[in-house]
Tab-separated table of C-alpha atoms and ligand atoms in Angstrom:
chain	number	residue	atom	x	y	z
A	1	MET	CA	-0.014	0.028	-0.011
A	2	ASP	CA	1.480	3.366	-0.983
A	3	SER	CA	0.528	6.638	-2.700
A	4	THR	CA	0.218	4.883	-6.055
A	5	HIS	CA	-2.733	2.902	-4.788
A	6	PHE	CA	-6.278	3.920	-4.108
A	7	TYR	CA	-9.246	2.026	-2.662
A	8	ARG	CA	-12.177	4.113	-3.955
A	9	ASP	CA	-13.888	4.101	-7.327
A	10	THR	CA	-13.422	7.710	-8.102
A	11	TRP	CA	-10.447	9.126	-9.945
A	12	VAL	CA	-9.124	11.893	-12.188
A	13	GLU	CA	-7.359	10.984	-15.368
A	14	ILE	CA	-4.772	13.438	-16.782
A	15	ASP	CA	-3.850	12.668	-20.352
A	16	LEU	CA	-0.271	14.137	-20.412
A	17	ASP	CA	-0.167	13.759	-24.258
A	18	CYS	CA	-2.781	16.605	-24.360
A	19	ILE	CA	-0.509	18.808	-22.137
A	20	PHE	CA	2.414	17.870	-24.361
A	21	GLU	CA	0.519	18.800	-27.566
A	22	ASN	CA	-0.945	22.059	-26.121
A	23	VAL	CA	2.614	23.289	-25.146
A	24	LYS	CA	4.167	22.082	-28.420
A	25	ASN	CA	1.443	23.851	-30.505
A	26	MET	CA	1.925	27.096	-28.487
A	27	LYS	CA	5.735	26.963	-28.998
A	28	ARG	CA	5.095	26.551	-32.773
A	29	PHE	CA	2.553	29.301	-32.805
A	30	LEU	CA	4.700	31.896	-30.946
A	31	PRO	CA	7.446	34.019	-32.547
A	32	GLU	CA	10.698	32.053	-32.358
A	33	GLN	CA	12.351	34.167	-29.602
A	34	VAL	CA	9.460	33.582	-27.214
A	35	ASP	CA	9.939	31.074	-24.449
A	36	ILE	CA	7.214	29.314	-22.502
A	37	MET	CA	6.983	29.507	-18.715
A	38	ALA	CA	4.425	26.830	-17.712
A	39	VAL	CA	2.105	28.068	-14.965
A	40	VAL	CA	1.741	25.166	-12.660
A	41	LYS	CA	0.453	26.760	-9.444
A	42	ALA	CA	-2.440	25.245	-7.503
A	43	ASN	CA	-1.206	21.685	-8.211
A	44	ALA	CA	-1.144	22.623	-11.932
A	45	TYR	CA	-4.726	23.933	-11.772
A	46	GLY	CA	-5.733	20.728	-10.049
A	47	HIS	CA	-4.001	18.430	-12.574
A	48	GLY	CA	-0.778	17.443	-10.683
A	49	ASP	CA	2.119	19.769	-10.398
A	50	VAL	CA	5.220	17.542	-10.939
A	51	GLU	CA	3.734	15.427	-13.811
A	52	VAL	CA	2.466	18.534	-15.707
A	53	ALA	CA	5.653	20.356	-15.131
A	54	LYS	CA	7.823	17.531	-16.409
A	55	THR	CA	5.586	17.159	-19.483
A	56	ALA	CA	5.619	20.876	-20.242
A	57	LEU	CA	9.362	20.960	-20.055
A	58	GLU	CA	9.679	17.933	-22.350
A	59	ALA	CA	7.404	19.741	-24.824
A	60	GLY	CA	9.645	22.842	-24.898
A	61	ALA	CA	8.739	25.008	-21.936
A	62	THR	CA	11.890	26.515	-20.375
A	63	GLY	CA	10.650	27.486	-17.005
A	64	LEU	CA	7.830	27.154	-14.480
A	65	ALA	CA	5.651	29.515	-12.450
A	66	VAL	CA	3.964	28.985	-9.097
A	67	ALA	CA	2.047	31.133	-6.604
A	68	PHE	CA	4.113	30.658	-3.473
A	69	ILE	CA	7.315	29.114	-2.248
A	70	ASP	CA	5.820	25.805	-0.942
A	71	GLU	CA	4.574	25.092	-4.408
A	72	ALA	CA	8.051	25.647	-5.813
A	73	ILE	CA	9.615	23.382	-3.215
A	74	SER	CA	7.063	20.657	-4.071
A	75	LEU	CA	8.376	20.801	-7.608
A	76	ARG	CA	12.037	20.636	-6.451
A	77	HIS	CA	11.138	17.620	-4.232
A	78	GLY	CA	9.671	16.112	-7.298
A	79	GLY	CA	13.093	16.223	-8.985
A	80	ILE	CA	12.623	19.298	-11.124
A	81	ASN	CA	15.646	21.360	-11.778
A	82	ALA	CA	14.277	23.959	-14.249
A	83	PRO	CA	13.889	27.614	-13.328
A	84	ILE	CA	10.956	28.397	-11.160
A	85	LEU	CA	9.424	31.732	-10.531
A	86	VAL	CA	7.079	32.532	-7.570
A	87	LEU	CA	4.603	34.968	-8.958
A	88	GLY	CA	2.969	35.899	-5.653
A	89	ALA	CA	4.258	37.526	-2.600
A	90	SER	CA	6.836	35.759	-0.318
A	91	ARG	CA	7.871	36.606	3.191
A	92	PRO	CA	11.183	38.546	3.197
A	93	THR	CA	12.243	36.103	6.051
A	94	ASP	CA	11.909	33.255	3.657
A	95	VAL	CA	14.277	34.408	0.891
A	96	ALA	CA	17.139	32.172	2.118
A	97	ILE	CA	14.986	29.109	1.559
A	98	ALA	CA	14.181	30.300	-1.896
A	99	ALA	CA	17.780	31.006	-2.757
A	100	GLU	CA	18.885	27.666	-1.418
A	101	HIS	CA	16.396	25.905	-3.773
A	102	ASN	CA	17.353	28.212	-6.706
A	103	ILE	CA	13.859	29.633	-6.794
A	104	SER	CA	13.271	33.005	-8.187
A	105	LEU	CA	11.006	35.466	-6.374
A	106	THR	CA	8.872	38.443	-7.333
A	107	ILE	CA	9.786	41.857	-6.069
A	108	TYR	CA	6.762	44.151	-5.882
A	109	SER	CA	7.666	46.987	-3.615
A	110	GLN	CA	10.674	48.937	-2.242
A	111	GLU	CA	9.536	47.954	1.318
A	112	TRP	CA	9.732	44.316	0.466
A	113	LEU	CA	13.255	44.683	-0.928
A	114	ASP	CA	14.379	46.650	2.147
A	115	GLU	CA	13.099	43.866	4.398
A	116	VAL	CA	14.860	41.227	2.272
A	117	LEU	CA	18.201	43.041	2.621
A	118	LYS	CA	17.696	43.297	6.355
A	119	ASN	CA	17.246	39.526	6.508
A	120	ASN	CA	20.629	38.758	5.063
A	121	HIS	CA	20.135	35.567	3.115
A	122	GLY	CA	23.691	34.459	3.105
A	123	ASN	CA	25.998	34.115	0.099
A	124	THR	CA	23.628	32.256	-2.121
A	125	PRO	CA	22.524	34.594	-4.954
A	126	LEU	CA	18.855	35.571	-5.013
A	127	THR	CA	17.202	35.908	-8.407
A	128	LEU	CA	14.206	38.253	-8.688
A	129	HIS	CA	11.676	39.337	-11.247
A	130	LEU	CA	10.242	42.839	-10.854
A	131	LYS	CA	6.450	43.081	-10.953
A	132	LEU	CA	4.997	46.182	-12.416
A	133	ASP	CA	1.349	47.039	-11.793
A	134	THR	CA	-0.010	48.388	-15.046
A	135	GLY	CA	-3.686	48.167	-14.087
A	136	MET	CA	-4.349	44.758	-12.471
A	137	GLY	CA	-4.137	46.471	-8.989
A	138	ARG	CA	-2.876	43.293	-7.278
A	139	LEU	CA	0.928	43.302	-6.854
A	140	GLY	CA	3.551	45.565	-8.361
A	141	ILE	CA	5.196	48.899	-8.577
A	142	LYS	CA	3.441	51.843	-10.080
A	143	GLU	CA	5.625	54.958	-9.457
A	144	LYS	CA	8.728	55.923	-11.363
A	145	GLY	CA	10.543	57.054	-8.103
A	146	GLU	CA	9.921	53.694	-6.410
A	147	LEU	CA	11.158	51.866	-9.464
A	148	GLN	CA	14.326	53.899	-9.629
A	149	THR	CA	15.117	53.422	-5.985
A	150	ILE	CA	14.598	49.685	-6.370
A	151	LEU	CA	16.939	49.507	-9.406
A	152	LYS	CA	19.557	51.529	-7.582
A	153	THR	CA	19.318	49.181	-4.536
A	154	ILE	CA	19.629	46.147	-6.775
A	155	GLU	CA	22.697	47.567	-8.395
A	156	GLU	CA	24.283	48.194	-5.019
A	157	ASN	CA	23.684	44.607	-3.843
A	158	PRO	CA	25.393	42.167	-6.171
A	159	GLN	CA	24.014	39.165	-4.266
A	160	ILE	CA	20.678	40.096	-5.754
A	161	GLN	CA	20.146	39.547	-9.470
A	162	LEU	CA	17.428	41.010	-11.438
A	163	GLU	CA	16.403	38.365	-13.970
A	164	GLY	CA	13.110	39.657	-15.279
A	165	VAL	CA	10.468	42.257	-15.368
A	166	PHE	CA	6.815	41.516	-15.805
A	167	THR	CA	3.104	42.604	-15.582
A	168	HIS	CA	-0.270	40.920	-15.747
A	169	PHE	CA	-3.293	41.874	-17.837
A	170	ALA	CA	-6.737	42.027	-16.287
A	171	THR	CA	-8.788	41.722	-19.535
A	172	ALA	CA	-6.614	39.774	-22.073
A	173	ASP	CA	-9.492	37.309	-22.464
A	174	GLU	CA	-12.132	39.943	-23.321
A	175	ILE	CA	-13.183	40.823	-26.850
A	176	ASN	CA	-13.047	44.628	-25.989
A	177	THR	CA	-9.332	45.435	-25.984
A	178	SER	CA	-9.421	48.933	-24.644
A	179	TYR	CA	-8.328	48.203	-21.040
A	180	PHE	CA	-5.679	45.733	-22.389
A	181	ASP	CA	-4.393	48.478	-24.756
A	182	GLN	CA	-4.123	50.896	-21.968
A	183	GLN	CA	-2.194	48.364	-19.663
A	184	TYR	CA	0.069	47.465	-22.608
A	185	GLN	CA	0.898	51.237	-23.106
A	186	ASN	CA	1.528	51.595	-19.357
A	187	PHE	CA	3.949	48.580	-19.569
A	188	LEU	CA	5.764	50.078	-22.534
A	189	GLN	CA	6.196	53.433	-20.659
A	190	MET	CA	7.415	51.817	-17.484
A	191	LEU	CA	9.923	49.708	-19.409
A	192	GLU	CA	11.236	53.083	-20.694
A	193	TRP	CA	12.031	53.944	-17.047
A	194	MET	CA	14.535	51.073	-16.974
A	195	PRO	CA	17.767	51.929	-18.764
A	196	ASN	CA	19.169	48.409	-18.340
A	197	LYS	CA	16.529	45.791	-18.957
A	198	PRO	CA	16.783	42.363	-17.471
A	199	LYS	CA	16.955	39.396	-19.799
A	200	MET	CA	13.336	38.297	-19.444
A	201	ILE	CA	10.466	40.601	-20.179
A	202	HIS	CA	6.982	39.042	-19.870
A	203	CYS	CA	3.381	40.224	-19.803
A	204	GLY	CA	1.432	37.422	-21.513
A	205	ASN	CA	-0.840	34.825	-20.071
A	206	SER	CA	-2.476	32.301	-22.414
A	207	ALA	CA	-5.078	34.696	-23.856
A	208	THR	CA	-2.399	37.277	-24.574
A	209	GLY	CA	-0.256	34.707	-26.266
A	210	TYR	CA	-3.063	33.520	-28.466
A	211	ARG	CA	-4.399	36.883	-29.462
A	212	PHE	CA	-1.355	39.195	-29.455
A	213	PRO	CA	1.699	36.973	-29.964
A	214	GLU	CA	3.577	40.046	-31.260
A	215	LYS	CA	3.145	41.791	-27.881
A	216	VAL	CA	4.532	39.231	-25.409
A	217	PHE	CA	8.197	40.237	-25.487
A	218	ASN	CA	10.251	37.069	-24.854
A	219	VAL	CA	8.240	34.858	-22.468
A	220	VAL	CA	4.624	33.761	-22.244
A	221	ARG	CA	3.318	32.544	-18.930
A	222	LEU	CA	1.078	29.659	-20.231
A	223	GLY	CA	-1.575	28.438	-17.812
A	224	ILE	CA	-5.105	27.563	-18.829
A	225	GLY	CA	-4.289	26.898	-22.473
A	226	MET	CA	-1.690	24.373	-21.503
A	227	TYR	CA	-4.448	22.274	-19.817
A	228	GLY	CA	-6.471	22.478	-23.012
A	229	MET	CA	-9.058	24.905	-21.802
A	230	THR	CA	-10.102	28.268	-23.235
A	231	PRO	CA	-9.198	31.409	-21.330
A	232	SER	CA	-12.752	32.544	-21.634
A	233	LEU	CA	-15.851	31.689	-23.618
A	234	GLU	CA	-15.649	35.085	-25.193
A	235	ILE	CA	-12.560	34.294	-27.057
A	236	LYS	CA	-13.148	30.610	-27.670
A	237	ASP	CA	-13.446	31.218	-31.420
A	238	GLN	CA	-10.234	33.339	-31.618
A	239	LEU	CA	-7.929	30.538	-30.552
A	240	PRO	CA	-5.204	29.805	-33.167
A	241	TYR	CA	-5.360	25.999	-32.796
A	242	GLN	CA	-7.452	23.329	-31.268
A	243	LEU	CA	-6.918	22.876	-27.517
A	244	GLN	CA	-7.062	19.368	-26.060
A	245	GLN	CA	-8.591	19.117	-22.571
A	246	ALA	CA	-6.311	16.991	-20.510
A	247	ILE	CA	-8.518	16.205	-17.533
A	248	SER	CA	-11.356	13.747	-17.136
A	249	ILE	CA	-13.128	12.601	-13.982
A	250	HIS	CA	-14.575	9.214	-13.567
A	251	SER	CA	-16.360	7.093	-10.894
A	252	LYS	CA	-18.462	3.806	-10.823
A	253	LEU	CA	-21.965	2.911	-9.785
A	254	VAL	CA	-21.607	1.391	-6.269
A	255	HIS	CA	-25.288	0.718	-5.731
A	256	VAL	CA	-28.332	0.332	-8.137
A	257	LYS	CA	-31.897	0.070	-6.994
A	258	ARG	CA	-35.455	0.366	-8.143
A	259	ILE	CA	-37.582	3.001	-6.461
A	260	THR	CA	-41.319	3.476	-6.846
A	261	LYS	CA	-43.352	6.576	-7.650
A	262	GLY	CA	-43.460	8.922	-4.617
A	263	GLU	CA	-40.243	7.751	-3.043
A	264	LYS	CA	-37.720	10.338	-2.092
A	265	ILE	CA	-33.924	10.781	-2.521
A	266	SER	CA	-31.227	12.345	-0.360
A	267	TYR	CA	-30.921	15.048	2.261
A	268	GLY	CA	-33.966	17.269	2.559
A	269	ALA	CA	-36.005	14.623	0.675
A	270	THR	CA	-36.167	17.275	-2.160
A	271	PHE	CA	-36.496	14.779	-4.944
A	272	THR	CA	-39.675	12.760	-5.358
A	273	ALA	CA	-39.920	10.060	-7.942
A	274	ASP	CA	-42.623	10.879	-10.581
A	275	GLU	CA	-42.645	7.298	-11.664
A	276	ASP	CA	-41.027	4.036	-10.842
A	277	MET	CA	-37.402	4.257	-11.804
A	278	TRP	CA	-33.894	2.927	-11.526
A	279	VAL	CA	-31.459	4.877	-9.305
A	280	GLY	CA	-27.682	4.596	-9.071
A	281	THR	CA	-25.468	5.868	-6.282
A	282	VAL	CA	-22.068	7.452	-7.322
A	283	PRO	CA	-19.331	7.725	-4.618
A	284	VAL	CA	-18.496	11.434	-5.442
A	285	GLY	CA	-19.577	14.403	-3.360
A	286	TYR	CA	-19.043	18.013	-2.573
A	287	ALA	CA	-15.869	17.105	-0.580
A	288	ASP	CA	-14.369	16.025	-3.892
A	289	GLY	CA	-15.287	19.280	-5.435
A	290	TRP	CA	-18.551	18.153	-6.991
A	291	LEU	CA	-20.479	21.042	-5.478
A	292	ARG	CA	-24.192	20.924	-4.296
A	293	LYS	CA	-25.100	23.376	-6.976
A	294	LEU	CA	-24.479	20.612	-9.551
A	295	GLN	CA	-27.778	19.040	-8.448
A	296	ASN	CA	-29.867	18.290	-11.573
A	297	THR	CA	-26.907	18.446	-14.039
A	298	HIS	CA	-25.829	15.356	-15.869
A	299	VAL	CA	-23.112	12.758	-15.912
A	300	LEU	CA	-22.385	10.149	-18.480
A	301	ILE	CA	-23.301	6.530	-17.909
A	302	ASP	CA	-23.272	3.721	-20.533
A	303	GLY	CA	-22.822	6.545	-23.179
A	304	GLU	CA	-25.930	8.456	-21.992
A	305	LEU	CA	-26.530	11.603	-20.025
A	306	CYS	CA	-28.029	10.817	-16.634
A	307	GLN	CA	-29.434	13.469	-14.173
A	308	ILE	CA	-28.148	13.926	-10.751
A	309	ILE	CA	-31.167	13.675	-8.570
A	310	GLY	CA	-31.612	14.969	-4.895
A	311	ARG	CA	-29.013	16.874	-3.025
A	312	ILE	CA	-25.345	16.073	-3.524
A	313	CYS	CA	-23.916	14.761	-0.294
A	314	MET	CA	-20.301	15.022	1.025
A	315	ASP	CA	-19.168	11.797	-0.489
A	316	GLN	CA	-21.998	10.621	-2.723
A	317	PHE	CA	-24.810	11.562	-5.061
A	318	MET	CA	-27.577	9.703	-6.794
A	319	VAL	CA	-28.483	9.582	-10.471
A	320	ARG	CA	-31.561	8.577	-12.440
A	321	LEU	CA	-30.757	5.648	-14.718
A	322	PRO	CA	-32.439	4.879	-17.996
A	323	LYS	CA	-32.554	1.219	-17.080
A	324	LYS	CA	-31.062	-1.277	-14.681
A	325	LEU	CA	-27.267	-1.117	-14.967
A	326	PRO	CA	-24.791	-3.324	-13.104
A	327	VAL	CA	-22.836	-2.079	-10.186
A	328	ASP	CA	-19.367	-1.078	-11.320
A	329	THR	CA	-20.670	0.580	-14.492
A	330	LYS	CA	-18.406	3.551	-15.271
A	331	VAL	CA	-19.635	7.025	-14.616
A	332	THR	CA	-17.961	9.980	-16.318
A	333	LEU	CA	-18.394	13.428	-14.718
A	334	ILE	CA	-16.087	15.254	-17.062
A	335	GLY	CA	-14.886	13.647	-20.261
A	336	LYS	CA	-16.062	11.445	-23.087
A	337	GLN	CA	-18.285	8.310	-23.363
A	338	LYS	CA	-19.133	7.033	-26.770
A	339	ASP	CA	-20.202	10.048	-28.851
A	340	LYS	CA	-20.950	12.368	-25.854
A	341	PHE	CA	-18.621	14.663	-24.035
A	342	ILE	CA	-18.890	16.776	-20.839
A	343	SER	CA	-16.308	19.631	-20.900
A	344	VAL	CA	-14.952	21.456	-17.935
A	345	ASP	CA	-16.755	24.509	-19.429
A	346	ASP	CA	-20.088	22.647	-19.281
A	347	VAL	CA	-19.477	22.193	-15.522
A	348	ALA	CA	-18.389	25.810	-15.122
A	349	ASN	CA	-21.493	27.075	-16.846
A	350	ALA	CA	-23.709	25.014	-14.472
A	351	LEU	CA	-21.841	26.441	-11.508
A	352	ASP	CA	-21.860	30.017	-12.903
A	353	THR	CA	-18.086	30.203	-12.756
A	354	ILE	CA	-14.922	29.650	-14.899
A	355	ASN	CA	-13.167	26.492	-16.010
A	356	TYR	CA	-10.133	27.445	-13.915
A	357	GLU	CA	-12.208	27.194	-10.695
A	358	VAL	CA	-13.628	23.738	-11.612
A	359	THR	CA	-10.337	21.963	-12.054
A	360	CYS	CA	-8.743	23.789	-9.054
A	361	SER	CA	-11.649	22.638	-6.803
A	362	ILE	CA	-11.300	18.864	-7.553
A	363	SER	CA	-9.951	18.029	-4.019
A	364	PHE	CA	-6.836	16.248	-2.846
A	365	ARG	CA	-8.888	13.148	-1.991
A	366	VAL	CA	-9.496	12.355	-5.546
A	367	PRO	CA	-6.505	10.296	-6.860
A	368	ARG	CA	-4.868	11.405	-10.094
A	369	ILE	CA	-3.970	8.870	-12.801
A	370	PHE	CA	-1.426	9.997	-15.352
A	371	LEU	CA	-1.564	8.710	-18.862
A	372	ARG	CA	1.147	8.936	-21.605
A	373	ASN	CA	0.586	7.255	-24.929
A	374	LYS	CA	-2.653	5.973	-23.632
A	375	ARG	CA	-0.832	4.038	-20.810
A	376	ILE	CA	-0.839	4.681	-17.120
A	377	ILE	CA	2.561	5.884	-16.176
A	378	GLU	CA	1.863	7.120	-12.641
A	379	VAL	CA	-0.775	7.329	-9.986
A	380	ARG	CA	-0.948	9.825	-7.188
A	381	ASN	CA	-3.056	9.533	-4.103
A	382	PRO	CA	-1.990	12.135	-1.446
A	383	LEU	CA	-4.143	10.369	1.192
A	384	LEU	CA	-1.687	7.401	1.295
A	385	ARG	CA	1.580	9.371	0.875
A	386	HIS	CA	2.765	8.406	4.461
A	387	TYR	CA	2.904	4.735	3.709
B	1	PMH	N1	0.630	34.960	-14.797
B	1	PMH	C1	0.118	35.282	-13.696
B	1	PMH	C2	0.786	36.326	-12.867
B	1	PMH	C3	-1.110	34.675	-13.312
B	1	PMH	O1	-1.651	35.062	-12.120
B	1	PMH	C4	-1.714	33.714	-14.079
B	1	PMH	C5	-2.915	32.961	-13.839
B	1	PMH	C6	-1.055	33.373	-15.300
B	1	PMH	C7	0.140	33.932	-15.631
B	1	PMH	C8	-1.613	32.307	-16.230
B	1	PMH	O2	-2.790	32.722	-16.827
B	1	PMH	P1	-3.682	31.805	-17.761
B	1	PMH	O3	-4.010	30.559	-16.954
B	1	PMH	O4	-4.853	32.582	-18.097
B	1	PMH	O5	-2.768	31.456	-18.923
B	1	PMH	N2	-3.589	33.411	-12.590
B	1	PMH	C9	-4.947	33.350	-12.311
B	1	PMH	C10	-5.419	33.805	-11.187
B	1	PMH	O6	-4.753	34.504	-10.276
B	1	PMH	N3	-6.719	33.603	-11.073
B	1	PMH	O7	-7.024	32.949	-12.192
B	1	PMH	C11	-5.894	32.719	-12.934
């Protein structure tokens, strides 16, 4: 028994061939000088950080990005030596740990840099990317004076190396480009404030890369597109090549029963059978990320769409079956069965949210199976990692 085993009939499949193809296609599409930094924060948007990172690097990505130091260390523990950038804020007291693991950090204020210098991080060089706030209003420097002071401080402290400068767009995935254009102009102007530019200049997420490949300088931070999902429904028709959704989620019927007209199902007894029917129990619930709001949506069983009836419980929900089906019949929550397909976007629509949130919400207790060339190459079940 170890973390490659699982004892429940619910799992996520990650087709790493899709990740590979999505990265490869992006590399082909972008101008030659543009590198790909694969964004693998949040356990690679719920897909599996180390496995996705390795595949992206194989496909031509040259670096990785995460949100915080722990995520970067997780990649290092997974045996990854490629450059990693922490996009979010780090504690100034933690820079030694980052330097030790050769992890680049984001500098987003003079105050942060002063604190870093106070917390002498030893002799290991610290690599930084400077974040400019051009209109996202999240992290970054806005004022010329602050930028100049920071550049001077960096110059005076040779143990700190400025490797990159970047910004992030708030509306790159919207048809109307006026705010994007404004942010882009701000970025150009702020870059003018830097007489010596670092080697990496980046501003593009997936949407920017797809729509404005001539505007991304020399790195694209590729997130959602790498997973084969559109940055937004608005620009779905503007994508330069077909994306391949890497994730699918499956389970099995664990109990099948006949109920008669008038019988009720699940908490609150909100569902009443309008006729005699077959009902299946599926061992997936809101604790797996299959939220209660998905009541009445459909899953695929035996190639057919079957409705979730009654409230979704913590670990289980019930479905209306078209006929008696055997226990162990496969249930697909996201993915393909026969000629039918449920996309992450379908689930996001039902939840009034975006595809990003759906895959990030599939919880740690659902094991991930990784496929390459249609064969299982790895299984990850964090629940059994201590064995
Ligand atoms: N760069 C930064 C700084 C980001 O925050 C993100 C995604 C990306 C690149 C990748 O964007 P993409 O997935 O659209 O390609 N960050 C987030 C976020 O904070 N909330 O949703 C996505």
